[in-house]
Amino acid sequence: MSIKNRKNKVSVDKHESASGSTSSTSSKERKAISVEELEVPTLQWFTQNRSQRREQAIQDPKKSWKTSRRLVFTLGTIVGILIACYMGADHVRNNNSELFDSLSILNMDSVRDLIVDWKEVLPQSVASFLGDMQNGYSSENNFPDLTESFAVGKQMRRELNMTAKHPVVMVPGVISTGIESWGVEGDSECESTPHFRKRLWGSFYMLRTMVLDKMCWLRHIMLDPITGLDPPHFRLRAAQGFEAADFFMAGYWIWNKILQNLGAIGYDPDTMTTAAYDWRLAYLDLERRDRFFTKLKQQIELIHELSGEKVCLVGHSMGSQIVFYFLKWAEAKGEYYGNGGEGWTDKHVDSFVNVAGTMLGAPKAVPALISGEMKDTIQLNALAMYGLEKFFSRKERLEMIQTWGGIPSMLPKGGDLIWGTLNSSVEDQLSNSTESLGSFIKFEKLQENARFTKNFTIEDSIDTIMQLSPWWLQDRINDQYTFGYAKTEQQLKANEKHHSHWSNPLEVPLPNAPDMKIYCIYGIHNPTERAYVYREQPTNSTLNLTIDYDSTNPVYFTEGDGTVPLITHSMCHKWAQGKSPYNPGGSNVTIVEIKHQPERFDMRGGAKSAEHVDILGSAELNEYLLRIASGNGDTIQPRLLSNLSRWAEQIPFPM
């Protein structure tokens, strides 16, 4: 029975009830009405007489409610039919047009109008599906969903006959490798045995331990402040294998989609591996404690010998810095160095893929080391971040981070040359603010007897970190890292002899490897933290600087991928200019910028996300990686969508 028929029937019943009689004529009329108008309402009917139905809803709310339920039910039935037909498309693909032509109850003009009205609210997948319906769904426009497992790899194999060629070594970014407890001693206040082989970083067990035994979790996860290595009685190590970095915790993938798509074109554990490492350690301490770089070098040499193919190194975020450091380490001569000699890289490495790399650092590392900010500084999923923010004070977080020697490696490099002065920065043309982004830390409210009386540049901020840090952190930073830039070619070459320069591409050149190919792939068009407003708290001797969240604008943003500002990729553009002191072998450099276009209703952004972590699930990035690994990297065309190439020309590099 149609809704119109039901309305008429109700009015007849009311009339009979009021008169107290039931005539046969009325009964016949009711029956005639019921049969005559027994038809399915069209969408056009639902869109008519809106004002009249609104008045009826005001006069009779109960009746309007019942009517709306019928409306929802009818619409649900129609959508259900469409979905059922869609799901059966694989089996009756040739009959789709007949099926949809037979659904005469749909007025497609009305559907088109509704889609136009609601396209900003409907999920993209739903809008696309309904668009296919009204345009005549057919196999020609039936594109696969590239967010599905293995989708990119299967498509590349099917359409291009793509297969495995170069062995692939993947180096994860900061915090994305799980950390397990291997100690059985502990101390009188915190026992290690219950945590044996449990992940104290990168699992739900981590969250559980945070909540139930916060201090014991801290005792395990912090490093010895003096040595920068394991504290007495506690021992944590990086998880190994693909499980070390495929998921941060259940449901939150990191490298899993890349592993799936590589597997779809023929890769297996003999031809691909994950170089998991304890990201808490300073870079050379990875070698001193775990022989990480020695193992990585031997693994590359072995798979190169067995396969007869050079290796493809893929680094993400801090992992790209690790790869760059490793290439310098492998050829350097000395204790704890690789001693591979010049030419090792050109012999063993086909390509270096830098995915969203922090080659010139990330400004977010500064507030992490000044005031213990971790919400966006250390990329975690929301649940893990909630645990750190909820159960640990800034002071506790700062003391923990200061023991992690790997975090200072991400401090910005190049000083005023790259990041600007108090009055100017190449990024200022993107900002509507009258203040320069080169003024990195701003003080809007100067306290009485304040220690800090002027704004800081990036260079000033790193000096401040050194002043505020304990002596053991100062010594570790001085021994492990540098943040300036070489001014002459002779200085650039001299710096290759000491490990403190190897994480800074402004102070050492690329290996002399003419045959190695470099790919820089990163996201753009995602607002990224660039500068901060701070306030001083002289009464707090342990944490006297904090972000001023009472300010109208405590954080300034710039162009980037949500974590790493665009300007940090300027080194790739300098390398791409050809043979130079920075690129002595003239290695070919291909730069691809991916626009961040997240799906509104997908928590991870979908196949078009270019966010700093979620880019690892991007269909476009996965396609590029498969092309490079399969030996088809030369088919990738450079794509520059931002102003960075122009900025790189404006930066006064000394060479």
XYZ file of C-alpha atoms in Angstrom:
655
model
C 0.000 0.000 0.000
C 1.394 3.439 -0.920
C 1.867 6.190 1.620
C -0.754 8.271 -0.149
C -3.224 5.369 0.108
C -2.440 4.931 3.815
C -3.161 8.629 4.462
C -6.564 8.430 2.707
C -7.439 5.244 4.540
C -6.677 6.855 7.903
C -8.929 9.847 7.101
C -11.827 7.554 6.157
C -11.454 5.603 9.397
C -11.519 8.815 11.417
C -14.693 9.970 9.661
C -16.476 6.692 10.390
C -15.419 6.733 13.990
C -16.802 10.257 14.421
C -20.187 9.422 12.884
C -20.501 6.140 14.806
C -21.626 4.201 11.672
C -19.995 1.904 9.159
C -21.637 1.817 5.771
C -21.002 -0.694 3.039
C -20.410 2.197 0.661
C -17.570 3.503 2.814
C -16.103 0.047 2.964
C -16.203 -0.297 -0.809
C -14.665 3.133 -1.234
C -11.876 2.204 1.143
C -11.254 -0.991 -0.747
C -11.262 0.840 -4.066
C -8.781 3.348 -2.780
C -6.520 0.633 -1.406
C -6.361 -1.323 -4.637
C -6.325 1.553 -7.058
C -3.442 3.379 -5.515
C -1.352 0.366 -4.582
C 1.913 1.527 -6.176
C 5.478 2.205 -5.107
C 6.111 5.908 -4.527
C 8.793 7.603 -6.616
C 11.611 9.799 -5.364
C 9.950 12.678 -7.194
C 6.891 12.261 -4.955
C 9.098 12.536 -1.866
C 10.578 15.847 -3.018
C 7.156 17.492 -3.667
C 4.969 19.469 -1.294
C 7.749 19.980 1.267
C 6.122 23.046 2.821
C 2.783 21.245 3.124
C 4.372 18.261 4.882
C 6.286 20.613 7.191
C 3.000 22.258 8.267
C 1.440 18.831 8.814
C 4.416 17.805 10.954
C 3.897 20.857 13.185
C 0.164 20.190 13.543
C 0.479 16.435 14.071
C 3.991 15.414 15.278
C 2.985 11.800 15.868
C 1.662 11.390 12.379
C 4.796 13.022 10.915
C 7.009 10.630 12.864
C 5.171 7.594 11.520
C 5.277 8.951 8.029
C 9.030 9.648 8.276
C 9.642 6.064 9.370
C 7.846 4.827 6.283
C 9.905 7.231 4.183
C 13.173 5.941 5.618
C 12.028 2.349 5.206
C 11.095 2.889 1.562
C 14.357 4.680 0.767
C 16.268 1.941 2.573
C 14.532 -0.667 0.451
C 15.497 1.135 -2.755
C 19.136 1.521 -1.690
C 19.194 -2.119 -0.586
C 18.063 -3.225 -4.049
C 20.800 -1.137 -5.653
C 23.485 -2.525 -3.353
C 22.321 -6.095 -3.953
C 22.544 -5.543 -7.703
C 25.981 -3.957 -7.320
C 27.328 -6.834 -5.208
C 26.127 -9.320 -7.781
C 27.756 -7.443 -10.628
C 30.654 -9.900 -10.924
C 28.206 -12.705 -11.656
C 25.775 -10.915 -13.933
C 28.022 -8.219 -15.369
C 26.619 -8.660 -18.864
C 23.052 -8.182 -17.636
C 23.641 -5.088 -15.506
C 22.076 -2.699 -17.994
C 18.909 -4.814 -18.202
C 18.669 -5.025 -14.423
C 18.946 -1.301 -13.931
C 16.685 -0.501 -16.853
C 13.998 -2.661 -15.246
C 14.045 -0.615 -12.035
C 11.480 1.834 -13.367
C 10.562 2.955 -9.886
C 13.669 5.160 -9.829
C 13.447 8.619 -11.271
C 17.120 9.184 -12.111
C 16.645 12.928 -12.507
C 15.601 13.069 -8.877
C 18.608 10.942 -7.869
C 20.891 13.318 -9.734
C 19.351 16.294 -7.952
C 19.741 14.600 -4.576
C 23.403 13.780 -5.261
C 24.103 17.396 -6.176
C 22.409 18.571 -2.967
C 24.216 16.072 -0.729
C 27.578 15.540 -2.460
C 29.442 17.479 0.233
C 28.014 15.265 2.964
C 27.906 11.805 1.398
C 31.077 9.692 1.598
C 33.046 9.796 -1.633
C 32.540 6.062 -2.181
C 28.738 6.403 -1.884
C 28.608 9.457 -4.155
C 30.775 7.696 -6.735
C 28.576 4.599 -6.610
C 25.364 6.588 -7.116
C 27.089 8.522 -9.892
C 27.865 5.242 -11.621
C 24.207 4.261 -11.325
C 22.911 7.375 -13.045
C 25.590 7.312 -15.748
C 24.867 3.697 -16.640
C 27.159 1.363 -14.712
C 29.339 -0.774 -16.993
C 32.565 -2.759 -16.905
C 34.406 0.064 -18.674
C 34.174 2.373 -15.650
C 34.396 -0.364 -13.005
C 37.729 0.692 -11.474
C 39.108 -1.435 -8.624
C 39.158 -0.114 -5.087
C 42.868 0.547 -4.551
C 42.464 0.675 -0.775
C 41.809 -3.067 -0.741
C 44.571 -5.484 0.197
C 46.933 -6.361 -2.688
C 44.916 -4.180 -5.123
C 47.807 -2.128 -6.539
C 50.135 -5.112 -6.875
C 47.528 -7.278 -8.595
C 46.650 -4.516 -11.019
C 50.311 -3.841 -11.901
C 50.974 -7.524 -12.428
C 47.848 -7.992 -14.527
C 48.233 -4.906 -16.715
C 52.041 -4.563 -16.964
C 53.185 -8.117 -16.193
C 55.280 -6.631 -13.379
C 57.451 -9.060 -11.389
C 60.103 -8.908 -8.663
C 63.589 -7.805 -9.702
C 65.640 -5.781 -7.197
C 65.745 -7.050 -3.589
C 64.005 -4.521 -1.337
C 65.204 -3.393 2.101
C 62.716 -1.239 4.036
C 63.909 1.032 6.854
C 61.062 2.262 9.113
C 60.804 5.708 10.658
C 61.035 6.853 14.244
C 58.851 4.914 16.737
C 57.290 2.673 14.051
C 59.380 -0.361 15.040
C 58.049 -2.411 17.950
C 60.313 -2.675 21.018
C 60.312 -5.884 23.084
C 61.563 -6.642 26.578
C 64.271 -9.332 26.760
C 65.317 -8.814 30.368
C 64.548 -11.238 33.203
C 66.153 -9.391 36.097
C 64.555 -6.055 36.859
C 65.003 -4.627 40.319
C 63.234 -4.583 43.679
C 60.655 -2.057 42.463
C 60.050 -3.357 38.948
C 60.271 -6.974 37.817
C 61.090 -7.734 34.167
C 60.114 -11.403 33.982
C 56.340 -10.783 33.432
C 57.220 -8.591 30.422
C 59.594 -11.056 28.757
C 59.183 -10.893 24.971
C 56.213 -8.578 25.345
C 56.100 -5.409 23.287
C 56.464 -2.442 25.576
C 56.293 -0.203 22.517
C 53.914 -0.786 19.628
C 51.059 -2.897 21.007
C 47.995 -2.828 23.237
C 50.202 -4.404 25.872
C 52.101 -1.119 25.893
C 48.900 0.780 26.740
C 47.914 -1.719 29.384
C 51.305 -1.435 31.105
C 51.193 2.362 30.886
C 47.909 2.423 32.763
C 48.482 -0.324 35.321
C 52.188 0.144 36.066
C 53.317 3.511 34.741
C 56.608 3.764 36.632
C 57.682 0.236 35.695
C 56.949 0.985 32.032
C 59.120 4.097 32.265
C 61.938 2.140 33.926
C 61.958 -0.233 30.970
C 61.546 2.239 28.105
C 64.068 4.862 29.247
C 67.739 4.432 28.370
C 70.639 4.941 30.728
C 71.236 8.718 30.650
C 75.019 8.447 31.000
C 75.804 5.685 28.502
C 72.798 6.115 26.205
C 72.458 2.307 26.208
C 70.541 -0.217 28.328
C 69.964 0.774 31.952
C 71.128 -1.746 34.578
C 68.840 -4.807 34.890
C 66.595 -3.831 31.955
C 67.035 -4.844 28.320
C 64.792 -3.948 25.365
C 65.433 -4.803 21.723
C 63.760 -4.033 18.408
C 61.274 -6.630 17.211
C 62.475 -8.462 14.114
C 60.938 -9.575 10.851
C 58.056 -8.030 8.941
C 55.972 -8.053 12.119
C 58.300 -5.407 13.536
C 56.788 -2.635 11.429
C 53.751 -3.911 9.519
C 51.355 -2.681 12.236
C 51.995 -0.334 15.132
C 49.216 -2.127 16.967
C 46.228 -4.153 15.867
C 44.270 -2.256 13.217
C 46.843 0.541 12.764
C 48.915 -0.444 9.731
C 52.238 1.137 8.840
C 54.166 -0.928 6.225
C 51.569 -3.656 5.767
C 50.060 -2.353 2.515
C 53.508 -2.049 0.910
C 54.349 -5.598 2.000
C 51.082 -6.845 0.505
C 51.613 -5.159 -2.850
C 55.243 -6.297 -3.103
C 54.033 -9.819 -2.358
C 51.450 -9.522 -5.129
C 54.188 -9.150 -7.770
C 56.303 -12.017 -6.450
C 58.339 -10.770 -3.491
C 58.909 -13.035 -0.487
C 61.252 -13.125 2.545
C 64.150 -14.118 0.260
C 63.840 -10.939 -1.791
C 62.587 -8.342 0.674
C 63.273 -7.539 4.303
C 62.623 -4.966 7.001
C 65.668 -3.408 8.682
C 64.123 -2.915 12.119
C 66.168 -0.958 14.648
C 65.888 0.475 18.144
C 65.031 4.063 17.208
C 65.700 5.231 20.784
C 69.468 4.886 20.290
C 71.825 7.472 18.830
C 72.950 6.371 15.381
C 76.458 5.116 16.158
C 75.152 3.505 19.350
C 73.043 1.279 17.078
C 76.334 -0.099 15.837
C 78.093 -0.172 19.197
C 75.318 -2.084 20.966
C 73.491 -4.054 18.244
C 75.913 -4.061 15.281
C 72.897 -2.823 13.315
C 74.807 -1.303 10.396
C 77.180 -4.280 10.167
C 74.224 -6.661 9.923
C 72.534 -4.437 7.337
C 75.700 -4.264 5.225
C 76.200 -8.025 5.348
C 72.560 -8.634 4.468
C 72.774 -6.354 1.448
C 75.976 -8.018 0.269
C 74.421 -11.484 0.682
C 71.167 -10.834 -1.180
C 73.123 -9.004 -3.893
C 75.348 -12.068 -4.322
C 72.466 -14.550 -4.282
C 70.135 -12.622 -6.596
C 72.689 -11.004 -8.864
C 70.742 -7.753 -8.559
C 71.494 -4.506 -6.771
C 69.345 -3.594 -3.813
C 66.538 -1.037 -3.527
C 66.698 0.810 -0.177
C 63.410 2.371 0.954
C 63.448 4.737 3.931
C 60.478 6.462 5.507
C 60.712 9.567 7.726
C 63.746 9.130 10.011
C 64.426 5.894 8.127
C 65.606 8.011 5.186
C 68.170 9.649 7.445
C 69.245 6.186 8.614
C 69.757 5.135 4.972
C 71.801 8.255 4.182
C 73.889 7.727 7.345
C 74.391 4.053 6.463
C 75.695 4.859 2.965
C 78.344 7.146 4.493
C 79.112 4.617 7.258
C 79.522 1.722 4.793
C 82.347 3.424 2.881
C 84.087 5.074 5.864
C 87.254 3.683 7.432
C 87.685 3.296 11.180
C 86.558 1.507 14.326
C 82.799 0.849 14.325
C 82.724 1.962 10.674
C 81.841 -0.131 7.605
C 85.279 -0.055 5.924
C 83.676 -0.914 2.574
C 85.718 1.655 0.674
C 84.683 4.086 -2.035
C 82.518 2.406 -4.640
C 80.680 0.073 -2.245
C 77.388 1.940 -2.718
C 77.614 2.002 -6.513
C 78.305 -1.741 -6.557
C 75.504 -2.844 -4.237
C 72.716 -0.222 -4.330
C 70.426 0.296 -7.313
C 68.200 2.952 -5.782
C 67.488 4.946 -2.648
C 63.801 5.785 -2.212
C 63.290 8.637 0.241
C 59.633 8.593 1.349
C 58.625 11.683 3.377
C 62.180 11.784 4.720
C 63.380 14.196 7.398
C 66.646 14.846 5.551
C 66.956 18.394 6.925
C 65.078 17.659 10.123
C 61.624 18.417 11.502
C 60.789 21.489 13.622
C 58.533 19.358 15.852
C 61.651 17.805 17.384
C 62.495 21.145 19.040
C 59.441 21.396 21.360
C 59.894 17.697 22.144
C 63.369 18.391 23.570
C 62.508 21.751 25.164
C 59.180 21.040 26.845
C 58.296 17.374 26.297
C 55.646 17.956 23.626
C 54.729 14.630 22.044
C 51.223 14.930 20.646
C 52.393 15.479 17.072
C 56.148 15.332 17.515
C 56.156 11.547 17.755
C 53.760 10.048 15.230
C 51.458 7.564 16.964
C 47.887 6.528 16.554
C 45.353 8.400 18.666
C 45.005 5.700 21.317
C 48.738 5.431 22.059
C 49.087 9.197 22.037
C 46.216 9.471 24.498
C 48.095 7.180 26.869
C 51.268 9.259 26.798
C 49.428 12.568 27.145
C 46.957 11.354 29.779
C 49.168 9.427 32.181
C 52.505 11.254 31.909
C 53.269 14.850 32.762
C 55.341 17.005 30.431
C 58.226 16.729 32.878
C 58.075 12.920 32.768
C 57.829 12.926 28.992
C 60.765 15.325 28.678
C 62.972 13.226 30.963
C 62.093 10.132 28.930
C 62.771 11.766 25.545
C 66.095 13.193 26.719
C 67.429 9.663 27.269
C 66.568 8.694 23.675
C 69.646 9.578 21.647
C 67.863 9.064 18.323
C 65.444 11.983 18.730
C 68.055 14.805 18.371
C 68.916 13.434 14.920
C 65.664 15.010 13.693
C 66.493 18.532 14.856
C 66.420 20.961 11.897
C 69.660 21.293 9.945
C 71.068 24.246 8.056
C 70.216 26.987 10.556
C 69.359 30.378 9.106
C 70.430 29.252 5.620
C 67.449 26.902 5.274
C 64.963 27.987 7.937
C 65.338 31.769 7.780
C 66.161 34.634 10.106
C 63.940 36.480 12.577
C 62.808 38.754 9.752
C 62.544 36.535 6.684
C 62.109 33.013 5.352
C 61.498 31.682 1.860
C 58.264 30.190 3.237
C 56.829 33.595 4.184
C 55.174 34.030 0.794
C 52.693 31.297 1.805
C 51.735 32.980 5.080
C 49.219 35.763 5.610
C 50.896 36.668 8.887
C 53.006 39.792 9.196
C 55.500 37.812 11.277
C 58.157 35.722 9.587
C 58.194 31.942 9.994
C 61.922 32.372 10.500
C 61.010 33.595 13.988
C 60.644 30.031 15.197
C 59.918 30.523 18.917
C 58.053 33.691 19.822
C 57.484 35.189 23.278
C 54.322 37.281 23.452
C 54.332 37.687 27.241
C 57.653 38.518 28.838
C 57.756 37.594 32.518
C 59.431 39.723 35.148
C 63.086 38.713 35.543
C 62.720 36.578 32.431
C 65.752 34.672 31.215
C 64.662 34.812 27.587
C 63.909 38.282 26.257
C 63.864 37.847 22.470
C 62.449 35.509 19.866
C 64.443 32.518 18.599
C 65.370 31.341 15.147
C 65.840 27.601 14.550
C 69.544 28.109 15.227
C 68.828 29.929 18.501
C 66.371 27.204 19.517
C 68.954 24.439 19.158
C 71.390 26.508 21.231
C 68.657 26.824 23.869
C 68.148 23.039 23.892
C 71.844 22.648 24.597
C 71.680 25.194 27.436
C 68.653 23.586 29.091
C 69.703 19.952 28.634
C 71.669 17.938 31.204
C 75.384 17.576 30.545
C 75.115 13.963 29.358
C 72.620 14.902 26.625
C 74.829 17.797 25.523
C 77.814 15.454 25.230
C 75.780 12.892 23.272
C 74.488 15.471 20.800
C 77.973 16.934 20.276
C 79.422 13.478 19.656
C 76.671 12.189 17.376
C 75.205 15.070 15.339
C 75.778 18.427 13.694
C 73.166 20.938 12.511
C 75.093 23.498 10.467
C 76.418 23.382 6.900
C 79.782 23.085 5.174
C 80.971 26.252 3.491
C 83.592 24.782 1.131
C 84.061 21.603 -0.877
C 87.185 20.789 1.131
C 85.211 20.994 4.377
C 82.496 18.810 2.861
C 85.031 16.074 2.076
C 86.821 16.370 5.420
C 83.538 15.844 7.254
C 83.191 12.363 5.718
C 85.785 11.055 8.172
C 83.664 11.519 11.316
C 80.256 10.020 12.088
C 78.812 13.189 13.663
C 78.298 14.672 10.167
C 76.739 11.649 8.443
C 73.119 12.477 9.287
C 73.435 15.979 7.804
C 73.453 16.152 3.967
C 74.546 19.803 4.153
C 77.831 18.709 5.753
C 78.671 15.562 3.747
C 78.000 14.715 0.081
C 76.137 11.791 -1.377
C 78.319 8.750 -2.101
C 80.106 8.936 -5.426
C 77.693 6.530 -7.095
C 76.891 7.489 -10.701
C 74.644 4.466 -11.237
C 72.571 4.844 -8.067
C 69.153 6.378 -8.609
C 67.436 8.530 -5.975
C 63.685 9.047 -5.668
C 62.234 11.682 -3.342
C 58.499 11.155 -2.832
C 56.575 13.227 -0.309
C 53.162 14.717 0.428
C 52.063 18.336 0.143
C 48.997 20.503 0.861
C 48.627 19.374 4.479
C 49.115 22.139 7.114
C 52.254 21.442 9.123
C 53.611 22.926 12.348
C 56.380 25.425 11.676
C 56.677 27.928 14.567
C 55.456 28.270 18.166
C 54.526 30.800 20.814
C 56.213 30.000 24.134
C 56.036 31.409 27.617
C 58.553 31.282 30.411
C 57.772 29.895 33.860
C 60.643 31.045 36.077
C 59.121 29.361 39.144
C 59.411 25.940 37.517
C 63.063 24.968 37.645
C 62.589 21.684 35.776
C 60.345 22.864 32.947
C 60.661 26.622 32.599
C 59.568 26.850 28.944
C 56.199 25.643 27.630
C 54.003 26.368 24.624
C 51.647 29.232 25.451
C 48.285 27.624 24.775
C 46.569 30.774 26.076
C 47.836 32.647 23.024
C 45.344 33.336 20.242
C 47.709 31.550 17.836
C 50.105 29.253 19.744
C 51.197 27.311 16.639
C 52.019 28.633 13.164
C 51.578 26.359 10.161
C 53.179 26.048 6.754
C 53.062 23.785 3.696
C 53.992 20.140 4.268
C 52.638 16.653 4.962
C 51.282 17.275 8.459
C 54.578 16.416 10.194
C 57.485 17.454 7.967
C 57.504 20.957 6.415
C 58.045 21.188 2.688
C 61.313 23.089 3.101
C 63.084 20.029 4.586
C 62.938 18.405 1.129
C 64.966 21.246 -0.414
C 68.044 18.991 -0.257
C 66.449 16.684 -2.840
C 66.009 19.648 -5.169
C 69.647 20.628 -4.667
C 70.775 17.078 -5.505
C 68.515 17.092 -8.571
C 70.380 20.057 -10.057
C 73.012 17.590 -11.269
C 76.655 16.865 -10.537
C 77.951 19.097 -7.759
C 79.956 18.898 -4.516
C 76.713 17.696 -2.867
C 76.170 15.047 -5.579
C 79.681 14.168 -6.785
C 78.620 11.141 -8.817
C 75.793 12.958 -10.554
C 73.256 10.381 -9.318
C 69.932 10.825 -11.089
C 67.284 12.293 -8.771
C 63.546 12.038 -9.461
C 61.177 14.125 -7.328
C 57.465 13.351 -7.074
C 55.117 15.489 -4.997
C 51.806 13.866 -4.033
C 48.853 16.084 -3.209
C 47.093 15.216 0.036
C 43.502 14.323 -0.924
C 42.071 12.325 1.978
C 38.750 10.522 1.889
C 36.558 12.388 4.372
C 35.115 9.338 6.080
C 38.270 7.187 6.093
C 40.204 7.490 9.359
C 43.501 6.846 7.546
C 42.711 9.038 4.557
C 42.149 6.368 1.911
C 44.130 5.654 -1.243
C 44.850 9.340 -1.941
C 46.187 10.348 1.451
C 49.664 11.915 1.484
C 49.825 12.454 5.253
C 53.251 11.732 6.749
C 52.467 8.177 7.948
C 49.352 7.369 5.905
C 51.260 7.989 2.661
C 52.573 4.432 3.108
C 49.065 3.288 2.161
C 48.780 5.662 -0.801
C 47.970 3.827 -4.034
C 50.207 6.217 -5.943
C 53.216 5.671 -3.678
C 52.724 1.903 -3.797
C 52.683 2.021 -7.579
C 55.956 3.988 -7.639
C 57.632 1.541 -5.269
C 56.560 -1.413 -7.402
C 57.876 0.265 -10.541
C 61.244 0.970 -8.908
C 61.605 -2.491 -7.365
C 60.642 -4.221 -10.625
C 63.261 -2.303 -12.589
C 60.836 0.141 -14.186
C 61.773 3.235 -12.196
C 62.660 5.063 -15.421
C 58.940 5.198 -16.260
C 58.291 7.508 -13.280
C 58.003 11.122 -14.370
C 59.009 13.961 -12.015
C 56.062 15.972 -10.717
C 56.480 19.330 -8.992
C 53.266 20.872 -7.662
C 54.667 23.225 -5.012
C 56.983 26.236 -4.929
C 59.871 24.269 -3.464
C 61.983 24.135 -6.634
C 61.863 27.942 -6.753
C 62.667 28.186 -3.050
C 65.689 25.912 -3.531
C 67.003 28.327 -6.146
C 66.525 31.249 -3.739
C 68.382 29.559 -0.861
C 72.034 30.750 -0.969
C 73.714 27.339 -0.817
C 77.480 27.937 -0.524
C 78.216 25.454 -3.326
